[in-house]
């Protein structure tokens, strides 16, 4: 489909018309855009951009003292308050044995466990062990 005259009398006029048509495709206001994601032609700028450098994630700081500790204190209604600390074992399974009673619990995000448990004897002894076979003992007095 053609619009206008099919025959142009002057070839120079035809070239000018094509040039004007090519400029009409540029959107108004986009003439001065700088492409920021395209490769740069300045070698000094390329030295500042290093694609091999990747951001580092902050690593959690591991506790330096991994000693286990436990304490049992007598409480009301024939119970004992049991506290256990395993700083290097956050959210880890713990097995507790006391006078034939065996149960499991889990440490919190800091490796701590606080429980109130039945005291089945006057001087209750609690054997506390982790999955890696490390453990400790707590007794009430």
XYZ file of N, CA and C in Angstrom:
423
model
N 0.844 -1.143 0.000
C 0.000 0.000 0.000
C 0.904 1.224 0.000
N 0.587 2.185 -0.815
C 1.359 3.413 -0.894
C 0.445 4.592 -0.662
N 1.007 5.568 -0.026
C 0.280 6.818 0.162
C 0.983 7.900 -0.639
N 0.257 8.812 -1.135
C 0.842 9.920 -1.855
C 1.164 9.554 -3.283
N 2.038 10.345 -3.855
C 2.369 10.189 -5.272
C 3.246 8.961 -5.467
N 2.932 8.162 -6.459
C 3.717 6.973 -6.760
C 5.027 7.336 -7.422
N 5.053 8.416 -8.130
C 6.266 8.832 -8.842
C 6.815 10.090 -8.203
N 8.041 10.031 -7.751
C 8.712 11.224 -7.273
C 9.577 11.733 -8.398
N 9.501 13.010 -8.629
C 10.205 13.562 -9.786
C 11.685 13.761 -9.519
N 12.103 14.006 -8.288
C 13.500 14.302 -8.007
C 14.080 13.227 -7.067
N 15.178 12.491 -7.454
C 15.761 11.473 -6.581
C 16.292 12.054 -5.268
N 16.788 13.278 -5.237
C 17.271 13.908 -4.009
C 16.124 14.111 -3.036
N 14.974 14.463 -3.577
C 13.804 14.651 -2.737
C 13.381 13.312 -2.116
N 13.543 12.223 -2.840
C 13.206 10.895 -2.318
C 14.140 10.516 -1.173
N 15.449 10.796 -1.288
C 16.409 10.494 -0.228
C 16.101 11.295 1.024
N 15.727 12.580 0.828
C 15.384 13.422 1.972
C 14.146 12.894 2.673
N 13.190 12.444 1.905
C 11.957 11.916 2.486
C 12.243 10.651 3.316
N 13.152 9.764 2.850
C 13.513 8.562 3.594
C 14.219 8.946 4.890
N 15.113 9.939 4.863
C 15.812 10.378 6.054
C 14.840 10.931 7.088
N 13.893 11.717 6.665
C 12.905 12.273 7.579
C 12.065 11.151 8.168
N 11.683 10.176 7.348
C 10.901 9.048 7.842
C 11.682 8.272 8.887
N 12.993 8.072 8.715
C 13.820 7.363 9.693
C 13.878 8.104 11.008
N 13.907 9.452 10.989
C 13.962 10.226 12.215
C 12.620 10.221 12.936
N 11.574 10.046 12.244
C 10.257 10.064 12.863
C 10.064 8.865 13.794
N 10.868 7.809 13.631
C 10.716 6.642 14.489
C 11.359 6.839 15.862
N 12.161 7.888 16.064
C 12.761 8.184 17.367
C 11.684 8.803 18.253
N 11.528 8.271 19.461
C 10.535 8.798 20.390
C 11.036 10.088 21.009
N 10.166 11.014 21.169
C 10.530 12.314 21.738
C 10.992 12.144 23.175
N 12.097 12.785 23.534
C 12.613 12.744 24.902
C 13.608 11.636 25.160
N 13.874 10.771 24.199
C 14.795 9.664 24.407
C 16.121 9.859 23.675
N 16.407 11.058 23.278
C 17.621 11.301 22.510
C 18.881 11.211 23.364
N 18.838 11.635 24.614
C 20.040 11.729 25.442
C 20.199 10.591 26.441
N 19.658 9.427 26.182
C 19.723 8.290 27.101
C 21.124 7.680 27.075
N 21.694 7.424 28.254
C 22.972 6.731 28.364
C 22.681 5.309 28.835
N 23.151 4.327 28.103
C 22.944 2.936 28.473
C 23.945 2.570 29.560
N 23.440 2.170 30.709
C 24.320 1.871 31.840
C 24.701 0.403 31.920
N 23.990 -0.452 31.248
C 24.313 -1.878 31.320
C 25.070 -2.358 30.094
N 25.345 -1.464 29.189
C 26.096 -1.880 28.013
C 27.587 -1.811 28.304
N 28.401 -2.562 27.568
C 29.842 -2.521 27.799
C 30.372 -1.109 27.566
N 31.306 -0.726 28.366
C 31.881 0.606 28.247
C 33.043 0.584 27.259
N 33.265 1.705 26.627
C 34.367 1.771 25.673
C 35.605 2.384 26.306
N 35.524 2.849 27.544
C 36.642 3.464 28.229
C 37.382 2.392 29.036
N 38.664 2.094 28.735
C 39.382 1.048 29.470
C 39.547 1.362 30.945
N 39.621 2.668 31.323
C 39.753 3.013 32.737
C 38.492 2.635 33.510
N 37.328 2.804 32.890
C 36.081 2.421 33.539
C 35.969 0.911 33.642
N 36.465 0.181 32.664
C 36.408 -1.278 32.701
C 37.235 -1.832 33.843
N 38.323 -1.146 34.211
C 39.151 -1.607 35.314
C 38.409 -1.504 36.644
N 37.479 -0.559 36.740
C 36.718 -0.401 37.966
C 35.647 -1.469 38.131
N 35.185 -2.046 37.035
C 34.124 -3.054 37.065
C 34.767 -4.423 36.979
N 34.612 -5.229 38.012
C 35.206 -6.559 38.022
C 34.091 -7.598 38.112
N 33.818 -8.328 37.033
C 32.726 -9.303 37.073
C 33.049 -10.513 37.945
N 34.324 -10.713 38.294
C 34.704 -11.872 39.096
C 34.441 -11.669 40.586
N 34.252 -10.429 41.008
C 34.019 -10.150 42.408
C 32.549 -10.393 42.714
N 32.293 -11.295 43.658
C 30.929 -11.608 44.056
C 30.730 -11.154 45.496
N 29.538 -10.683 45.838
C 29.312 -10.252 47.217
C 29.443 -11.435 48.173
N 30.025 -11.188 49.317
C 30.225 -12.219 50.326
C 29.097 -12.149 51.350
N 28.540 -13.299 51.686
C 27.554 -13.359 52.754
C 28.279 -13.379 54.091
N 27.706 -12.723 55.051
C 28.285 -12.746 56.392
C 28.058 -14.134 56.984
N 29.126 -14.736 57.419
C 29.041 -16.066 58.015
C 28.707 -15.934 59.497
N 27.820 -16.802 60.024
C 27.534 -16.730 61.447
C 28.794 -17.050 62.249
N 28.945 -16.342 63.330
C 30.112 -16.546 64.175
C 29.855 -17.744 65.076
N 30.727 -18.741 64.987
C 30.594 -19.932 65.813
C 31.090 -19.626 67.224
N 30.420 -20.159 68.238
C 30.896 -19.932 69.595
C 32.281 -20.547 69.775
N 33.103 -19.886 70.568
C 34.450 -20.407 70.795
C 34.477 -21.398 71.949
N 33.521 -21.300 72.879
C 33.466 -22.213 74.012
C 32.294 -23.169 73.805
N 32.594 -24.420 73.497
C 31.546 -25.409 73.224
C 31.273 -26.320 74.418
N 31.682 -25.915 75.596
C 31.487 -26.740 76.785
C 30.004 -26.906 77.100
N 29.620 -28.119 77.455
C 28.245 -28.410 77.855
C 28.086 -28.087 79.337
N 26.922 -27.595 79.708
C 26.644 -27.365 81.126
C 25.189 -27.708 81.403
N 24.946 -28.216 82.614
C 23.583 -28.578 83.014
C 23.433 -28.319 84.502
N 22.194 -27.995 84.891
C 21.905 -27.747 86.295
C 20.480 -28.200 86.571
N 20.286 -28.841 87.694
C 18.951 -29.265 88.114
C 18.697 -28.703 89.506
N 17.549 -28.076 89.684
C 17.161 -27.544 90.993
C 15.779 -28.074 91.334
N 15.600 -28.398 92.603
C 14.309 -28.904 93.058
C 13.258 -27.810 92.925
N 12.053 -28.211 92.528
C 10.943 -27.278 92.362
C 9.709 -27.846 93.048
N 8.642 -27.097 93.069
C 7.406 -27.505 93.743
C 6.753 -28.684 93.039
N 5.902 -29.399 93.786
C 5.095 -30.511 93.275
C 5.942 -31.646 92.717
N 7.006 -32.001 93.393
C 7.880 -33.125 93.020
C 8.410 -32.986 91.594
N 8.854 -31.787 91.241
C 9.447 -31.545 89.932
C 10.850 -30.975 90.118
N 11.571 -30.940 89.021
C 12.906 -30.344 89.007
C 12.989 -29.406 87.812
N 13.655 -28.318 88.039
C 13.894 -27.354 86.949
C 15.246 -27.701 86.354
N 15.247 -28.111 85.082
C 16.464 -28.565 84.406
C 16.868 -27.531 83.364
N 18.099 -27.048 83.456
C 18.646 -26.135 82.445
C 19.870 -26.788 81.839
N 19.975 -26.681 80.528
C 21.069 -27.303 79.779
C 21.559 -26.310 78.749
N 22.864 -26.189 78.622
C 23.478 -25.284 77.648
C 24.474 -26.061 76.798
N 24.299 -25.965 75.475
C 25.211 -26.561 74.494
C 25.394 -25.528 73.383
N 26.279 -24.534 73.572
C 26.379 -23.419 72.629
C 26.702 -23.824 71.191
N 27.348 -24.959 71.001
C 27.706 -25.396 69.641
C 26.693 -26.372 69.057
N 25.553 -26.543 69.726
C 24.520 -27.463 69.261
C 23.151 -26.806 69.228
N 22.993 -25.756 68.409
C 21.674 -25.124 68.326
C 20.676 -26.039 67.623
N 19.452 -26.030 68.113
C 18.348 -26.809 67.537
C 18.751 -28.270 67.309
N 19.322 -28.860 68.342
C 19.793 -30.239 68.274
C 18.963 -31.097 69.230
N 18.809 -32.362 68.882
C 18.071 -33.304 69.735
C 18.892 -33.642 70.977
N 18.213 -33.696 72.121
C 18.830 -34.017 73.400
C 18.039 -35.171 74.007
N 18.755 -36.178 74.511
C 18.091 -37.290 75.196
C 18.367 -37.157 76.686
N 17.297 -37.274 77.485
C 17.406 -37.119 78.936
C 16.927 -38.404 79.594
N 17.767 -38.939 80.503
C 17.439 -40.155 81.251
C 17.399 -39.804 82.735
N 16.357 -40.311 83.437
C 16.214 -40.054 84.871
C 15.387 -41.174 85.502
N 16.001 -41.979 86.335
C 15.323 -43.034 87.101
C 14.398 -43.888 86.251
N 14.868 -44.343 85.094
C 14.077 -45.189 84.217
C 13.225 -44.414 83.211
N 13.102 -43.131 83.374
C 12.343 -42.284 82.453
C 13.309 -41.766 81.376
N 12.943 -41.966 80.111
C 13.760 -41.473 78.994
C 12.869 -40.654 78.074
N 13.335 -39.450 77.727
C 12.598 -38.614 76.777
C 13.583 -37.746 76.000
N 13.078 -37.178 74.906
C 13.915 -36.305 74.083
C 13.309 -34.902 74.045
N 14.181 -33.956 73.815
C 13.792 -32.559 73.661
C 14.763 -31.942 72.661
N 14.584 -30.693 72.342
C 15.477 -30.022 71.396
C 15.953 -28.699 71.979
N 17.207 -28.368 71.722
C 17.745 -27.080 72.152
C 17.186 -25.976 71.258
N 17.239 -24.757 71.743
C 16.763 -23.622 70.942
C 17.877 -23.131 70.019
N 17.679 -21.986 69.395
C 18.638 -21.453 68.417
C 19.992 -21.115 69.037
N 20.030 -20.891 70.348
C 21.310 -20.595 70.999
C 21.903 -21.825 71.680
N 21.255 -22.979 71.555
C 21.764 -24.216 72.155
C 21.321 -24.409 73.596
N 20.283 -23.718 74.022
C 19.807 -23.805 75.407
C 18.536 -24.648 75.486
N 18.328 -25.247 76.657
C 17.128 -26.041 76.926
C 16.726 -25.780 78.373
N 15.481 -25.402 78.609
C 14.946 -25.153 79.947
C 13.662 -25.942 80.096
N 13.651 -26.879 81.065
C 12.488 -27.756 81.252
C 12.128 -27.869 82.723
N 10.870 -28.163 82.964
C 10.428 -28.613 84.278
C 10.000 -30.055 84.092
N 10.663 -30.966 84.840
C 10.423 -32.409 84.663
C 10.089 -33.037 86.015
N 9.395 -34.179 86.003
C 9.099 -34.865 87.266
C 10.395 -35.347 87.922
N 10.494 -35.152 89.217
C 11.634 -35.669 89.984
C 11.178 -36.974 90.619
N 11.715 -38.088 90.144
C 11.262 -39.407 90.592
C 12.023 -39.910 91.807
N 12.940 -39.118 92.316
C 13.648 -39.460 93.542
C 14.034 -38.172 94.265
N 14.349 -38.292 95.567
C 14.683 -37.099 96.353
C 15.937 -36.423 95.809
N 16.939 -37.204 95.486
C 18.150 -36.683 94.861
C 18.148 -37.123 93.397
N 17.529 -36.323 92.563
C 17.333 -36.690 91.162
C 18.637 -36.526 90.378
N 18.938 -37.548 89.566
C 20.113 -37.524 88.686
C 19.599 -37.554 87.248
N 20.058 -36.604 86.445
C 19.657 -36.495 85.040
C 20.887 -36.704 84.166
N 20.826 -37.700 83.281
C 21.879 -37.930 82.290
C 21.408 -37.292 80.988
N 22.198 -36.389 80.471
C 21.803 -35.621 79.284
C 22.826 -35.888 78.189
N 22.355 -36.358 77.025
C 23.285 -36.652 75.930
C 22.775 -36.086 74.611
N 23.737 -35.764 73.757
C 23.454 -35.247 72.423
C 23.612 -36.357 71.394
N 23.228 -36.093 70.168
C 23.305 -37.076 69.100
C 24.756 -37.463 68.792
N 25.717 -36.572 69.058
C 27.126 -36.885 68.788
C 27.801 -37.626 69.955
N 26.982 -38.166 70.880
C 27.432 -38.945 72.047
C 28.177 -38.131 73.092
N 28.094 -36.829 73.046
C 28.617 -35.993 74.113
C 27.492 -35.764 75.101
N 27.837 -35.599 76.353
C 26.797 -35.394 77.331
C 27.314 -34.880 78.643
N 26.400 -34.727 79.581
C 26.733 -34.241 80.918
C 25.698 -34.766 81.903
N 25.914 -34.473 83.182
C 25.038 -34.947 84.262
C 24.632 -33.748 85.103
N 23.371 -33.767 85.564
C 22.884 -32.756 86.492
C 22.173 -33.465 87.641
N 22.378 -32.992 88.859
C 21.720 -33.595 90.026
C 21.081 -32.506 90.890
N 19.982 -32.870 91.555
C 19.392 -31.960 92.546
C 20.016 -32.295 93.897
N 20.102 -31.327 94.754
C 20.664 -31.540 96.106
C 19.630 -31.332 97.163
